[in-house]
mmCIF file of C-alpha atoms in Angstrom:
data_model
loop_
_atom_site.group_PDB
_atom_site.id
_atom_site.type_symbol
_atom_site.label_atom_id
_atom_site.label_comp_id
_atom_site.label_asym_id
_atom_site.label_seq_id
_atom_site.Cartn_x
_atom_site.Cartn_y
_atom_site.Cartn_z
ATOM 1 C CA UNK A 153 202.524 85.141 77.424
ATOM 2 C CA UNK A 154 201.853 82.827 74.541
ATOM 3 C CA UNK A 155 204.680 83.869 72.262
ATOM 4 C CA UNK A 156 207.946 81.949 72.240
ATOM 5 C CA UNK A 157 210.121 85.073 72.491
ATOM 6 C CA UNK A 158 209.175 85.776 76.110
ATOM 7 C CA UNK A 159 209.393 82.112 77.152
ATOM 8 C CA UNK A 160 212.968 81.168 76.193
ATOM 9 C CA UNK A 161 216.458 82.394 76.900
ATOM 10 C CA UNK A 162 219.314 81.897 74.432
ATOM 11 C CA UNK A 163 222.935 81.549 75.518
ATOM 12 C CA UNK A 164 225.992 81.150 73.290
ATOM 13 C CA UNK A 165 227.963 78.307 74.858
ATOM 14 C CA UNK A 166 230.703 77.674 72.294
ATOM 15 C CA UNK A 167 232.121 80.622 70.365
ATOM 16 C CA UNK A 168 232.059 80.189 66.578
ATOM 17 C CA UNK A 169 235.580 79.128 65.620
ATOM 18 C CA UNK A 170 237.559 76.939 63.256
ATOM 19 C CA UNK A 171 238.042 73.811 65.354
ATOM 20 C CA UNK A 172 241.280 71.833 65.088
ATOM 21 C CA UNK A 173 241.500 70.545 68.690
ATOM 22 C CA UNK A 174 239.180 69.450 71.492
ATOM 23 C CA UNK A 175 236.967 72.196 72.915
ATOM 24 C CA UNK A 176 234.611 72.403 75.883
ATOM 25 C CA UNK A 177 231.687 74.789 75.831
ATOM 26 C CA UNK A 178 231.025 77.288 78.589
ATOM 27 C CA UNK A 179 229.107 75.866 81.552
ATOM 28 C CA UNK A 180 225.400 76.613 81.170
ATOM 29 C CA UNK A 181 223.690 77.511 84.451
ATOM 30 C CA UNK A 182 220.042 76.564 84.170
ATOM 31 C CA UNK A 183 218.971 77.985 87.512
ATOM 32 C CA UNK A 184 215.403 79.260 87.116
ATOM 33 C CA UNK A 185 214.676 76.986 84.144
ATOM 34 C CA UNK A 186 213.402 73.410 84.021
ATOM 35 C CA UNK A 187 214.769 72.354 80.621
ATOM 36 C CA UNK A 188 217.538 73.160 78.172
ATOM 37 C CA UNK A 189 218.132 72.362 74.515
ATOM 38 C CA UNK A 190 221.770 72.394 73.345
ATOM 39 C CA UNK A 191 222.308 73.120 69.641
ATOM 40 C CA UNK A 192 225.680 72.538 67.951
ATOM 41 C CA UNK A 193 226.243 74.037 64.495
ATOM 42 C CA UNK A 194 228.839 72.625 62.086
ATOM 43 C CA UNK A 195 230.110 74.304 58.923
ATOM 44 C CA UNK A 196 231.919 72.714 55.991
ATOM 45 C CA UNK A 197 235.079 70.947 57.111
ATOM 46 C CA UNK A 198 238.412 71.866 55.577
ATOM 47 C CA UNK A 199 239.534 68.282 56.171
ATOM 48 C CA UNK A 200 238.388 65.011 54.605
ATOM 49 C CA UNK A 201 236.374 63.483 57.423
ATOM 50 C CA UNK A 202 236.331 59.725 58.045
ATOM 51 C CA UNK A 203 236.128 57.173 60.846
ATOM 52 C CA UNK A 204 239.739 58.066 61.731
ATOM 53 C CA UNK A 205 239.302 61.849 61.329
ATOM 54 C CA UNK A 206 236.123 62.834 63.136
ATOM 55 C CA UNK A 207 234.510 64.988 65.791
ATOM 56 C CA UNK A 208 232.405 63.495 68.579
ATOM 57 C CA UNK A 209 229.908 65.815 70.255
ATOM 58 C CA UNK A 210 229.112 64.979 73.852
ATOM 59 C CA UNK A 211 226.933 66.390 76.593
ATOM 60 C CA UNK A 212 228.196 66.659 80.154
ATOM 61 C CA UNK A 213 226.522 67.711 83.403
ATOM 62 C CA UNK A 214 227.793 69.058 86.721
ATOM 63 C CA UNK A 215 226.390 70.003 90.116
ATOM 64 C CA UNK A 216 229.064 72.663 90.714
ATOM 65 C CA UNK A 217 230.202 73.759 87.236
ATOM 66 C CA UNK A 218 233.685 72.253 87.686
ATOM 67 C CA UNK A 219 233.393 68.437 87.980
ATOM 68 C CA UNK A 220 231.828 67.024 84.817
ATOM 69 C CA UNK A 221 230.297 63.642 83.960
ATOM 70 C CA UNK A 222 228.702 62.333 80.747
ATOM 71 C CA UNK A 223 224.927 62.594 80.461
ATOM 72 C CA UNK A 224 223.042 59.310 80.005
ATOM 73 C CA UNK A 225 219.916 58.574 77.967
ATOM 74 C CA UNK A 226 217.586 58.815 80.960
ATOM 75 C CA UNK A 227 218.205 62.570 81.286
ATOM 76 C CA UNK A 228 217.831 63.414 77.592
ATOM 77 C CA UNK A 229 214.926 64.208 75.300
ATOM 78 C CA UNK A 230 216.636 63.757 71.928
ATOM 79 C CA UNK A 231 215.420 60.287 71.041
ATOM 80 C CA UNK A 232 218.858 59.431 69.618
ATOM 81 C CA UNK A 233 221.116 56.839 71.253
ATOM 82 C CA UNK A 234 223.866 58.281 73.438
ATOM 83 C CA UNK A 235 227.093 56.451 74.267
ATOM 84 C CA UNK A 236 228.247 55.877 77.835
ATOM 85 C CA UNK A 237 230.746 58.697 77.208
ATOM 86 C CA UNK A 238 227.846 61.088 76.517
ATOM 87 C CA UNK A 239 228.423 61.223 72.734
ATOM 88 C CA UNK A 240 225.195 62.144 70.933
ATOM 89 C CA UNK A 241 226.608 62.956 67.477
ATOM 90 C CA UNK A 242 229.632 61.932 65.438
ATOM 91 C CA UNK A 243 230.685 64.056 62.477
ATOM 92 C CA UNK A 244 232.813 61.713 60.363
ATOM 93 C CA UNK A 245 231.755 62.502 56.791
ATOM 94 C CA UNK A 246 231.141 65.574 54.652
ATOM 95 C CA UNK A 247 227.411 64.779 54.661
ATOM 96 C CA UNK A 248 227.359 65.059 58.457
ATOM 97 C CA UNK A 249 229.034 68.484 58.465
ATOM 98 C CA UNK A 250 227.093 71.649 57.606
ATOM 99 C CA UNK A 251 224.354 70.509 59.976
ATOM 100 C CA UNK A 252 222.848 71.401 63.325
ATOM 101 C CA UNK A 253 222.729 68.777 66.063
ATOM 102 C CA UNK A 254 220.511 69.252 69.095
ATOM 103 C CA UNK A 255 219.872 67.473 72.346
ATOM 104 C CA UNK A 256 217.534 68.247 75.214
ATOM 105 C CA UNK A 257 218.572 67.908 78.853
ATOM 106 C CA UNK A 258 216.055 67.469 81.691
ATOM 107 C CA UNK A 259 218.288 66.042 84.428
ATOM 108 C CA UNK A 260 218.716 67.435 87.918
ATOM 109 C CA UNK A 261 222.232 68.880 87.563
ATOM 110 C CA UNK A 262 222.365 72.669 87.615
ATOM 111 C CA UNK A 263 225.064 72.956 84.924
ATOM 112 C CA UNK A 264 225.489 71.340 81.521
ATOM 113 C CA UNK A 265 227.828 71.854 78.575
ATOM 114 C CA UNK A 266 228.702 70.512 75.149
ATOM 115 C CA UNK A 267 232.229 69.234 74.475
ATOM 116 C CA UNK A 268 233.944 68.426 71.197
ATOM 117 C CA UNK A 269 236.341 65.468 71.107
ATOM 118 C CA UNK A 270 238.449 65.226 67.954
ATOM 119 C CA UNK A 271 240.035 62.043 66.622
ATOM 120 C CA UNK A 272 242.939 62.327 64.197
ATOM 121 C CA UNK A 273 244.860 65.402 63.044
ATOM 122 C CA UNK A 274 242.486 68.144 61.936
ATOM 123 C CA UNK A 275 244.886 70.319 59.934
ATOM 124 C CA UNK A 276 242.374 72.729 58.382
ATOM 125 C CA UNK A 277 239.568 72.313 60.889
ATOM 126 C CA UNK A 278 235.812 72.646 60.899
ATOM 127 C CA UNK A 279 233.835 75.718 61.934
ATOM 128 C CA UNK A 280 231.735 74.879 65.002
ATOM 129 C CA UNK A 281 229.539 76.926 67.334
ATOM 130 C CA UNK A 282 226.983 76.045 70.006
ATOM 131 C CA UNK A 283 224.102 77.712 71.751
ATOM 132 C CA UNK A 284 221.529 76.690 74.298
ATOM 133 C CA UNK A 285 217.838 77.426 74.610
ATOM 134 C CA UNK A 286 216.590 77.550 78.198
ATOM 135 C CA UNK A 287 212.867 76.847 78.569
ATOM 136 C CA UNK A 288 210.153 76.273 81.163
ATOM 137 C CA UNK A 289 211.193 79.356 83.125
ATOM 138 C CA UNK A 290 210.153 79.682 86.754
ATOM 139 C CA UNK A 291 209.602 83.428 86.249
ATOM 140 C CA UNK A 292 208.039 84.844 83.087
ATOM 141 C CA UNK A 293 208.424 86.787 80.933
ATOM 142 C CA UNK A 294 212.032 85.875 80.241
ATOM 143 C CA UNK A 295 214.141 88.922 79.407
#
């Protein structure tokens, strides 16, 4: 099938919620798929973001869905630099909120997830949600 609808699977990995503390997304099992794109959506922050009041977004991978390690550049398709801690986006200003951040994973680990690491006291919080697009399915059409 040539259409995109029958060639991808979408999974909500981080429930939409006002975020005031660190959060880890649900483990994404990519069995049956060769690639995944994680998308993290930020709304307008209720706090004044800065270098001391920020949210780091990182990607982690796991062979078993329980022991997690940061994903390095060699297993990503984003084209953006990633820290050794797996951070691929830092939301530390109002201009960086109300955006979508995405990163592609093509490593060998079966599971991956997005985690949010907050620095400072986020009193009001920021609405954040995440989803994943699974692609290159071994069996098509994807339902």
